[in-house]
Coordinates of C-alpha atoms in Angstrom, one line a residue:
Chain A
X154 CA 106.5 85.9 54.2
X155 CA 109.3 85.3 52.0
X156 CA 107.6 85.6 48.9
X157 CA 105.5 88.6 49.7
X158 CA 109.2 90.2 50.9
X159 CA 110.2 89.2 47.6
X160 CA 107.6 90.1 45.6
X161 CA 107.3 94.0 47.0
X162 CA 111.3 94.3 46.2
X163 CA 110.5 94.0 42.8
X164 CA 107.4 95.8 43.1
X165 CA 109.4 98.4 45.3
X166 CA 112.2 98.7 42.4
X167 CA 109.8 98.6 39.0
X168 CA 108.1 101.5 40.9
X169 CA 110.8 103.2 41.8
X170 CA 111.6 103.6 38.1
X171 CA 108.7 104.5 37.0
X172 CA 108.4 107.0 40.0
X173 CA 111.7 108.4 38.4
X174 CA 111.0 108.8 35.5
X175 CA 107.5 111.1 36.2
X176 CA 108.4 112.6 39.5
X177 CA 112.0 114.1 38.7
X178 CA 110.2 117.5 38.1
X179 CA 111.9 120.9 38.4
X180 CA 108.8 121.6 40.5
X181 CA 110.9 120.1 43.7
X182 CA 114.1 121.4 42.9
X183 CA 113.7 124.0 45.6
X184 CA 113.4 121.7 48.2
X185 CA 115.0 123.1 51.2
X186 CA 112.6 126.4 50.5
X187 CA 109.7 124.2 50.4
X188 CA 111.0 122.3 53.9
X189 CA 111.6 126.0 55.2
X190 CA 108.4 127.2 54.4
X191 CA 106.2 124.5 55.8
X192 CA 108.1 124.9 59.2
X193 CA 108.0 121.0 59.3
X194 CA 110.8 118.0 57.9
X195 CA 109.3 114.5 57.5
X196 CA 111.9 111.9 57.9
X197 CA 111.7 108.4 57.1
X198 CA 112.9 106.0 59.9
X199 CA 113.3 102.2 60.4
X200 CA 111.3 100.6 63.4
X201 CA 112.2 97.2 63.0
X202 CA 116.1 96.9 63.1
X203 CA 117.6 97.6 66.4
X204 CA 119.8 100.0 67.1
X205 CA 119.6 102.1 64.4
X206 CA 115.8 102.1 65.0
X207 CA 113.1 100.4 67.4
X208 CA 110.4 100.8 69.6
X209 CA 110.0 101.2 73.0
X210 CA 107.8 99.8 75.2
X211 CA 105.3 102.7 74.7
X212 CA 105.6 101.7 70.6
X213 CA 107.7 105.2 69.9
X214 CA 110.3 104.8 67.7
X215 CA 114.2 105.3 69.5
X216 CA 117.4 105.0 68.1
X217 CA 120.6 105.7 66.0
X218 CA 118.8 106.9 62.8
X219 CA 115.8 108.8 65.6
X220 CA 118.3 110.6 67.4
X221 CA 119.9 111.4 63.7
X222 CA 116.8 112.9 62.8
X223 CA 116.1 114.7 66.0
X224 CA 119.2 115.8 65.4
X225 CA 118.8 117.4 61.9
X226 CA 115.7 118.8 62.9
X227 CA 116.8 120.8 65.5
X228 CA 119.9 122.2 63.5
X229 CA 117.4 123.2 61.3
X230 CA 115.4 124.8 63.1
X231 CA 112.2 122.7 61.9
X232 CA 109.4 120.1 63.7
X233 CA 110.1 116.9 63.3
X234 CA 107.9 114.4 61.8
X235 CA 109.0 111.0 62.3
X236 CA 107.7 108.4 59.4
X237 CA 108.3 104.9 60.0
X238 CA 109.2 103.1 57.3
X239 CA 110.7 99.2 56.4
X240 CA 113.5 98.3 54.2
X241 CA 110.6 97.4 51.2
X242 CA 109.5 100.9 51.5
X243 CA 111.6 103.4 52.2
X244 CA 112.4 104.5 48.9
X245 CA 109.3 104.8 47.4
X246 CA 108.5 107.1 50.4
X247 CA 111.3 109.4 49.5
X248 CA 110.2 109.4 45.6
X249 CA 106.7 109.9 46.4
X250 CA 107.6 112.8 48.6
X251 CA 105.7 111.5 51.2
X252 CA 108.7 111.8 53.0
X253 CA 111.4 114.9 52.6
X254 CA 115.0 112.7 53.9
X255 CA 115.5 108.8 54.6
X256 CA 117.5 107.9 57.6
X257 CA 117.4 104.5 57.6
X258 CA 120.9 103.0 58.1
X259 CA 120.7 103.6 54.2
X260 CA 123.5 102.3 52.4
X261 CA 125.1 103.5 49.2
X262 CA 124.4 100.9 46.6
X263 CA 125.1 101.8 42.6
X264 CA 121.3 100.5 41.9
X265 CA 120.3 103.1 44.7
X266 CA 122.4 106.0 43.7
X267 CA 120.3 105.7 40.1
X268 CA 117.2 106.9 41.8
X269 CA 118.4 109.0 44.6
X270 CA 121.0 110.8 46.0
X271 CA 123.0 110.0 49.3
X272 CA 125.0 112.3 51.8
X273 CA 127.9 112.2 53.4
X274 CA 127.9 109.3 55.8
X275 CA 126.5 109.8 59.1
X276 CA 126.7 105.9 60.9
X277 CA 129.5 103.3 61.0
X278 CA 128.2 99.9 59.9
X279 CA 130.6 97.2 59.8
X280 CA 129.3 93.8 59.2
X281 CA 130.9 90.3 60.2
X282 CA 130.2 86.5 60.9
X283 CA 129.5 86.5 64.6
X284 CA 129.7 83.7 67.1
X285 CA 129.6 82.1 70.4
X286 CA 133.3 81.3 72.1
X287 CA 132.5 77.5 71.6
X288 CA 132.3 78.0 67.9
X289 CA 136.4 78.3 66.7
X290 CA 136.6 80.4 63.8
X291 CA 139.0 83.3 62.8
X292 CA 139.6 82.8 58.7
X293 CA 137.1 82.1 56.1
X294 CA 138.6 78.7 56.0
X295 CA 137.4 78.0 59.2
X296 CA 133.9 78.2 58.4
X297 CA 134.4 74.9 56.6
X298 CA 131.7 72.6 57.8
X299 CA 129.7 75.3 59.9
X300 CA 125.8 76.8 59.7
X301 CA 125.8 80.5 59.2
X302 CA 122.8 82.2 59.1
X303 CA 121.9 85.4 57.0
X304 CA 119.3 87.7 55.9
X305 CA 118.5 86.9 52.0
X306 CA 120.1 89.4 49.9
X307 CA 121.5 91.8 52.7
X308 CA 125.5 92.8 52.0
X309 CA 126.1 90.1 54.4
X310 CA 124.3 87.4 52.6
X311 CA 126.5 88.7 49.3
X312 CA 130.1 88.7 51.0
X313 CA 129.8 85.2 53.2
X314 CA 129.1 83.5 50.0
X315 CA 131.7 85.3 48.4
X316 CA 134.4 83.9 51.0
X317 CA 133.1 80.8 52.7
X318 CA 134.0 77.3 51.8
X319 CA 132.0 75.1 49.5
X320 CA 131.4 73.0 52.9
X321 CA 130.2 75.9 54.5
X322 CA 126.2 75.7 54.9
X323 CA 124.4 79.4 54.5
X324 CA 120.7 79.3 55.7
X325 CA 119.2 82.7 54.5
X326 CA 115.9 84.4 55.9
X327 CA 113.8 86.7 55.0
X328 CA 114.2 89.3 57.4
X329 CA 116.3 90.3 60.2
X330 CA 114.4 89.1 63.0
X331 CA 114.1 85.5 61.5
X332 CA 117.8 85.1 61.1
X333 CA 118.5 86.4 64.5
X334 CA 115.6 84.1 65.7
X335 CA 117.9 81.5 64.0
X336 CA 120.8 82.3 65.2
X337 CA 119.1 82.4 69.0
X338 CA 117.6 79.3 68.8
X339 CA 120.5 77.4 67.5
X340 CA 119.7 76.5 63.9
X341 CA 122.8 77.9 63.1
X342 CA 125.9 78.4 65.1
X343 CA 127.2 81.9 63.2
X344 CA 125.1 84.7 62.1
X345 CA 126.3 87.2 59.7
X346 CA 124.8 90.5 60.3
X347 CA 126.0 94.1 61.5
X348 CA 128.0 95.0 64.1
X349 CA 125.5 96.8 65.8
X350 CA 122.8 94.6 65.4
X351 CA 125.5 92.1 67.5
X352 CA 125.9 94.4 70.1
X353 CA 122.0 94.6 70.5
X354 CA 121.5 91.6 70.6
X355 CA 124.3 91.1 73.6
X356 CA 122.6 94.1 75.1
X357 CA 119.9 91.5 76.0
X358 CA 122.0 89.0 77.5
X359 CA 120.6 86.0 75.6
X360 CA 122.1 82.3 76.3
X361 CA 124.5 82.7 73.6
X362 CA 126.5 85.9 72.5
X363 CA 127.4 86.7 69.6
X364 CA 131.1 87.6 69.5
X365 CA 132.9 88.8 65.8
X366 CA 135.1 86.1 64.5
X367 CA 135.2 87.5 60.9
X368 CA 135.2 91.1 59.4
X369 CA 133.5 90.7 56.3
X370 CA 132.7 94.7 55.0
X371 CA 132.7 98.4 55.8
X372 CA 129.7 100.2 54.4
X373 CA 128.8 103.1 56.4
X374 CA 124.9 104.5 56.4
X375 CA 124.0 107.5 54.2
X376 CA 120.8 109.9 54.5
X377 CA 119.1 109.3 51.7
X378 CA 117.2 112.6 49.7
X379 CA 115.4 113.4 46.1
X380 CA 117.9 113.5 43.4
X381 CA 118.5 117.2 41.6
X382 CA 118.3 119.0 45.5
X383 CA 121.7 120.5 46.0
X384 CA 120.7 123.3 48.5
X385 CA 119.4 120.1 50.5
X386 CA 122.3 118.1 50.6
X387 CA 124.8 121.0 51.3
X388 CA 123.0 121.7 54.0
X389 CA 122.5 118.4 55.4
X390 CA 126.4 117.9 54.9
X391 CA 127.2 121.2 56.7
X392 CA 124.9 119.8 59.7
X393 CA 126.5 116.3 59.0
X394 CA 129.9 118.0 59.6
X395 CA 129.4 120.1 62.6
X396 CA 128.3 117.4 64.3
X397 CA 131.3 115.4 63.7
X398 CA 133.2 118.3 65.0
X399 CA 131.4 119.1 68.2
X400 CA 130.9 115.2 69.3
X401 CA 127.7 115.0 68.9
X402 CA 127.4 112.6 66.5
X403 CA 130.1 110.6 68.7
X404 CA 127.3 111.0 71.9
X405 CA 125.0 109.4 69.6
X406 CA 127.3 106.6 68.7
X407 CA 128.0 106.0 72.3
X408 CA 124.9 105.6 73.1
X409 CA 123.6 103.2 70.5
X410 CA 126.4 101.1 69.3
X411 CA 128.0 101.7 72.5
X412 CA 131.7 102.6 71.4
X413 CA 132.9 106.0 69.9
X414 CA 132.8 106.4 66.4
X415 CA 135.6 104.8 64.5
X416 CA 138.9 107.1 64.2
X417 CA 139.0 109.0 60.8
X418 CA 134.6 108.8 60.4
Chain B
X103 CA 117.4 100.6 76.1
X104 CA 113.4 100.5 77.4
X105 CA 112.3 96.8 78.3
X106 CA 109.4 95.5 77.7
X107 CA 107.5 93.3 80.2
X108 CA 105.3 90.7 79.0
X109 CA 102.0 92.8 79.6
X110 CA 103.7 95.7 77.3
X111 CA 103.8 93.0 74.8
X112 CA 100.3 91.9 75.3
X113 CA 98.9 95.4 75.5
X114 CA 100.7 96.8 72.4
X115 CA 99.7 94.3 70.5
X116 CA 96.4 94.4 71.5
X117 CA 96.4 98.3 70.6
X118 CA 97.2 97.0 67.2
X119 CA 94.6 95.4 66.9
X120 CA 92.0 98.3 66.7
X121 CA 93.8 98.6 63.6
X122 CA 93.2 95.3 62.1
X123 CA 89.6 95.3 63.5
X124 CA 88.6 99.0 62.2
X125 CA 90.2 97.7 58.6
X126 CA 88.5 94.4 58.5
X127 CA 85.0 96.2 59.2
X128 CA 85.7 99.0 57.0
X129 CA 86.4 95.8 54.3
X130 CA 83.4 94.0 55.1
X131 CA 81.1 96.9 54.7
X132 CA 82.7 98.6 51.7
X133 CA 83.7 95.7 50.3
X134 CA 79.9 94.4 50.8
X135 CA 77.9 96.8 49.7
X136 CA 80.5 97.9 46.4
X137 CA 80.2 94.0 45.9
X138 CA 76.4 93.8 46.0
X139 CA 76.4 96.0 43.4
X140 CA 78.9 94.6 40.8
X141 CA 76.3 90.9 41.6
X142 CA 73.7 93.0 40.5
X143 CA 75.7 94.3 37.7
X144 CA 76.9 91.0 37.1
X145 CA 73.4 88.9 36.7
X146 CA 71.4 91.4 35.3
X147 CA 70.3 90.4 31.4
X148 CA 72.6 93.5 30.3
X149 CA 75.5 92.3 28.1
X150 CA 77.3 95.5 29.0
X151 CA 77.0 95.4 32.8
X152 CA 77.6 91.5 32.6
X153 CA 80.9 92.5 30.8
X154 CA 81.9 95.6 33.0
X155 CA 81.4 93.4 36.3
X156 CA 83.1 90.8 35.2
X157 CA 86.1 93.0 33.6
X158 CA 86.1 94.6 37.6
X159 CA 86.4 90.5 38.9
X160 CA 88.7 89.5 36.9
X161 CA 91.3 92.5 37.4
X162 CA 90.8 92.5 41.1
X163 CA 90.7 88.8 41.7
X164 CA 93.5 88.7 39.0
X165 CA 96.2 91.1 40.8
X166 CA 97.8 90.5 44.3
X167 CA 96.4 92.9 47.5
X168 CA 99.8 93.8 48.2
X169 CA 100.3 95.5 44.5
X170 CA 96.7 97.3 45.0
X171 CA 97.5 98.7 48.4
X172 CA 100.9 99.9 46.9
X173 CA 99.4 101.7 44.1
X174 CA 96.7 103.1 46.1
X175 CA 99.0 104.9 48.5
X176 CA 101.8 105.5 46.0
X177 CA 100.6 105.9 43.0
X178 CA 98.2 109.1 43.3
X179 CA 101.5 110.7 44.8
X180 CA 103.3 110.9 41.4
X181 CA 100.6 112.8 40.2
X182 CA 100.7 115.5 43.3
X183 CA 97.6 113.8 45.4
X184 CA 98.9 113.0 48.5
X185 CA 96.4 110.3 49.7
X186 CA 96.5 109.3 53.8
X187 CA 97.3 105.5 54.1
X188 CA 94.1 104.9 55.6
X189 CA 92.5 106.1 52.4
X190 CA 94.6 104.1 50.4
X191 CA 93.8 101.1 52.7
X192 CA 90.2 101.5 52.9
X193 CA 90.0 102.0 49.1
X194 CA 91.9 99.0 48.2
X195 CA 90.6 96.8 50.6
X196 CA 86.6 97.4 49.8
X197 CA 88.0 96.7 46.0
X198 CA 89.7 93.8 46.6
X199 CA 86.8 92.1 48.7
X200 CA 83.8 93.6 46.4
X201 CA 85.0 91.8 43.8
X202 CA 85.8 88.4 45.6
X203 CA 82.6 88.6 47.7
X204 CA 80.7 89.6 44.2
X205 CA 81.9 86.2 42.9
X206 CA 81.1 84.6 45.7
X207 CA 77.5 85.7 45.9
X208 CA 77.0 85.0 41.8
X209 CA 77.9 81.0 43.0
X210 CA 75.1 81.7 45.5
X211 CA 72.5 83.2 43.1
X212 CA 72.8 80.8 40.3
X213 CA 72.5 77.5 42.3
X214 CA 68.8 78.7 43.4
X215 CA 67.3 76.6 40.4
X216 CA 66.2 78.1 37.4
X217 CA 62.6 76.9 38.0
X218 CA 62.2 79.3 40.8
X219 CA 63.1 82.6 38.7
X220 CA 60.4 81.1 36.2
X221 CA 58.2 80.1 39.1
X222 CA 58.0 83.9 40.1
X223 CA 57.5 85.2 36.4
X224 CA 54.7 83.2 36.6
X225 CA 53.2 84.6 38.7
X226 CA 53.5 87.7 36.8
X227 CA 56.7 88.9 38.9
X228 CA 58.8 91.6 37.7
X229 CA 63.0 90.6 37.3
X230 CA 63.8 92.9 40.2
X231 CA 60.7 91.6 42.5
X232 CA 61.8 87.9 41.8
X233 CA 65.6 89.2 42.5
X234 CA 64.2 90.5 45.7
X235 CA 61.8 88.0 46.7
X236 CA 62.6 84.4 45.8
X237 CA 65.8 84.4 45.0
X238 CA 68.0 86.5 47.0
X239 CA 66.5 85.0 50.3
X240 CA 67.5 81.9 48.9
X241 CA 71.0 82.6 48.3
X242 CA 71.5 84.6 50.9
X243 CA 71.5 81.1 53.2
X244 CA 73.7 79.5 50.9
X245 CA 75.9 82.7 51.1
X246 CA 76.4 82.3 54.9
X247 CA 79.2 79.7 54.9
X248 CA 81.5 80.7 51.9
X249 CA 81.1 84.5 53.3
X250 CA 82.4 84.2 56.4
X251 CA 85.0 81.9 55.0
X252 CA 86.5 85.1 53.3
X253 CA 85.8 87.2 56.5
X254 CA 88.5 85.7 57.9
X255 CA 90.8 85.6 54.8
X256 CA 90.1 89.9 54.9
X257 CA 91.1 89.8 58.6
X258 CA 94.3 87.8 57.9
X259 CA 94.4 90.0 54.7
X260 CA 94.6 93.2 56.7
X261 CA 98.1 92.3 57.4
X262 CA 99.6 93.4 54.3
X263 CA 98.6 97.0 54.9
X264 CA 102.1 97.4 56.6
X265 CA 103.3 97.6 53.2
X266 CA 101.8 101.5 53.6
X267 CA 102.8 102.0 57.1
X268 CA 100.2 100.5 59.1
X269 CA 101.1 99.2 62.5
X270 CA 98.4 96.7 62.5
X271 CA 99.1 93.3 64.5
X272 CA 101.7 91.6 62.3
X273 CA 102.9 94.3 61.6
X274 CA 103.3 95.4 65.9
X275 CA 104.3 91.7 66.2
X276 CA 107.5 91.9 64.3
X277 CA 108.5 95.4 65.2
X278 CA 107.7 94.3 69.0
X279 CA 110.5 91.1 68.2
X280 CA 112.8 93.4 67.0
X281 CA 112.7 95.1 69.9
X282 CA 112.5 91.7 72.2
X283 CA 113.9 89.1 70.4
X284 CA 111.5 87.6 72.1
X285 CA 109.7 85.7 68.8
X286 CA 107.8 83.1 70.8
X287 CA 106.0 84.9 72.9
X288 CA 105.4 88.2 70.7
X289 CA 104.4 85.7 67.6
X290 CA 102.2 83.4 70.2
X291 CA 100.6 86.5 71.0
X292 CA 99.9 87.2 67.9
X293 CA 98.3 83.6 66.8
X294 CA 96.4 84.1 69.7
X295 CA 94.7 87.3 69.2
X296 CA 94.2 86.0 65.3
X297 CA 92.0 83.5 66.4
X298 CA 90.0 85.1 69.3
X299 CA 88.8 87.6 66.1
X300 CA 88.6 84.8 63.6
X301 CA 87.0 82.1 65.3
X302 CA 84.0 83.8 67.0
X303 CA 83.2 84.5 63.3
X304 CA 83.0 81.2 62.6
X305 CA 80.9 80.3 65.2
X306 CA 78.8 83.2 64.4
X307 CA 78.2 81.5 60.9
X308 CA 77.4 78.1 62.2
X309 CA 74.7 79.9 64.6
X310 CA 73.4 81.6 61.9
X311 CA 73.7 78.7 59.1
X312 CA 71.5 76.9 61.8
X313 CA 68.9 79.3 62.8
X314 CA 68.2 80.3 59.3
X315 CA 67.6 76.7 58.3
X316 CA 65.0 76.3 61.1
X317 CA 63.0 79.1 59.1
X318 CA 63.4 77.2 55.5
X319 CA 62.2 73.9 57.7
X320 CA 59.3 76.1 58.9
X321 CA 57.8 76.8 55.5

């Protein structure tokens, strides 16, 4: 599993360059026409990485990043076309144009921003070491000696080796659901992941909750679009905006990550 | 948040499965008749078609299923062909197991012994009639076993179509866990349905192994 993960990364990224280098025509550069015209907006959305996106128990995909969508769709005026997508292969959807948009608790990376453009932000998404109240830690110092578990080259993966202690031990999995698998079944005691994806995971009431002991970053999500569409991204920022104002975007946080969006967002 | 009870596990996962079942016959019947005829290609006294087949072996056998299923769906796409994933699915998948099964089948063909290809000239047998009548049949039961040995690696196989947005079962099984957290019984599931397909093949090819040696004693 890890290898193939692996392996499509780089096959994901040597694509993606040569996708930018043939498919940055002109001949999309009217986007939001060509969305307009076609009466229909195809927007890429995870499935696998709860709450921003999930299934139910009827397999439809619910969430943050859904209701996001729903959301720009209506404002819009346009059908909505849900596409769901994984972390390997959402980009190459949007530089394909097999999708128009990527909501996918996207966030702004400089190797990203090369290929594609990003929005304003539309999601919190504060990451941290998380813990059960047996486990005492408040500083990096106190991870001294303790197991964390992380997902292999996510920002958490980045910052907890950045700040832990040489003693500290870091397992790192290949994907979400192995590390909170980990982190469930007691292979390690701390799990560094989002904030959200802590607050699911309580949502479930396992045996042990995952409480935050450490901050570690604040990266919020972005939509992700084509590069060179600015009618596009004005609109999704006006639409972006208004639904900051009107609390809309703040019903949708309540709902998910189950506290109002963070003062200032 | 929706829950999901044990049977919504079970019976989404089991939905899946159409998926992995429609792709893995799709594969075994694209795959084998596309790889019939690179065998053919392959062991036919043409020094061109020898080198052609074997080129079409070696690039398939040569490059990883994941990479073929990802330029098959994205790769028409930058040249303004928007190809549906099960398109690109079916395509890669009856390339990948032509060329495999191809191999597999030239193994077969050449351990029938020489003598029995000169046996039928012989008799004044042309090359296709001693293709069609002494040696293929021949083959064909030493072809049973390895065959079905790469069914089940192009049912397991089917997997990696996720990688173009199939929701086949691995790929229901993880999105179900992440929904769950549940991995044990969403990934038992999943074991479990894997073998219920996989080993009735198996046992299929043992039957068959069996009944067509009964013929060859019969001669």
């Amino acid at each position: 599993m890890i290898t193939r993960r692996y392996f499509s990364q780089i096959l994901a990224a040597s694509f993606g360059t040569a996708a930018a280098l043939t498919a940055a025509t002109p001949a999309f550069a009217g986007a939001l026409a060509d969305i307009m015209k076609s009466g229909t907006i195809k927007i890429a959305v995870p499935q696998d990485f709860p709450p921003f996106g999930s299934v139910g128990a009827d397999m439809q995909p619910q969430g943050y990043d859904i209701d996001m969508a729903r959301l720009i769709a209506s404002k819009m005026g346009l059908t909505l076309d849900l596409v769901p997508v994984t972390s390997e292969n959402r980009i190459p959807f949007l530089q394909t144009h097999k999708v128009d948009i990527v909501i996918s608790s996207l966030g702004k990376t400089p190797d990203r921003a090369k290929v594609i453009d990003f929005s304003d932000e539309y999601a919190p998404y504060v990451s941290g070491i998380f813990g059960p109240p047996s486990v005492l830690v408040s500083t990096p110092a106190d991870l001294a000696g303790k197991t964390i578990g992380v997902t292999r080259g996510a920002l958490e993966d980045l910052e907890v080796t950045k700040i832990a202690p040489p003693s500290a031990i870091i397992n790192r999995y290949g994907d979400n659901q192995s590390t909170i698998a980990a982190f469930l079944s007691g292979q390690v005691q701390l799990i560094g992941t989002a904030s959200a994806v802590a607050s699911a995971i309580i949502a479930r009431h396992p045996p042990v909750l995952p409480g935050l002991k450490i901050t570690l970053k604040n990266s919020p999500c972005y939509i992700g679009l084509n590069k060179n569409e600015p009618d596009l991204m004005a609109k999704l920022n006006s639409i972006i905006a208004t639904a900051k104002k009107d609390g809309s975007l703040n019903a949708i946080s309540l709902k998910w990550l189950q506290t109002p969006l963070p003062a200032g967002f | 948040m929706m829950a999901f009870s044990t049977w919504d596990i079970i019976r989404n996962l089991l939905l899946a499965t159409r998926w992995t079942i429609a792709l893995s016959l799709a594969a075994f019947i694209g795959g084998g008749l596309l790889g019939f005829l690179i065998l053919v290609l392959r062991i036919i006294p043409s020094r061109a078609a020898g080198l052609a087949a074997r080129a079409y072996i070696e690039i398939f056998q040569g490059t990883p299923l994941l990479m073929q299923l990802f330029l098959a769906f994205f790769a028409p796409a930058l040249f303004g062909m928007n190809v549906p994933a099960w398109v690109a699915a079916f395509c890669a998948l009856t390339a990948w197991s032509a060329a495999f099964l191809a191999e597999i089948w030239r193994g077969c063909v050449q351990a029938v012994p020489l003598g029995q290809w000169e046996a039928g000239a012989s008799l004044g047998l042309s090359y296709a009639a001693q293709l069609r009548h002494i040696v293929l049949p021949q083959a064909l039961r030493l072809a049973i076993a390895p065959t079905v040995g790469f069914m089940v690696q192009v049912v397991k196989g089917t997997a990696l179509t996720s990688i173009i947005g199939f929701v086949e079962l691995s790929k229901a099984g993880s999105i179900i866990t992440n929904a769950t957290f549940a991995p044990f019984t969403v990934y038992g599931c999943v074991a479990l349905i894997y073998f219920a397909l996989c080993w009735p093949i198996s046992f299929g090819s043992r039957w068959l192994e069996g009944k067509l040696n009964v013929a060859h004693h019969a001669h």
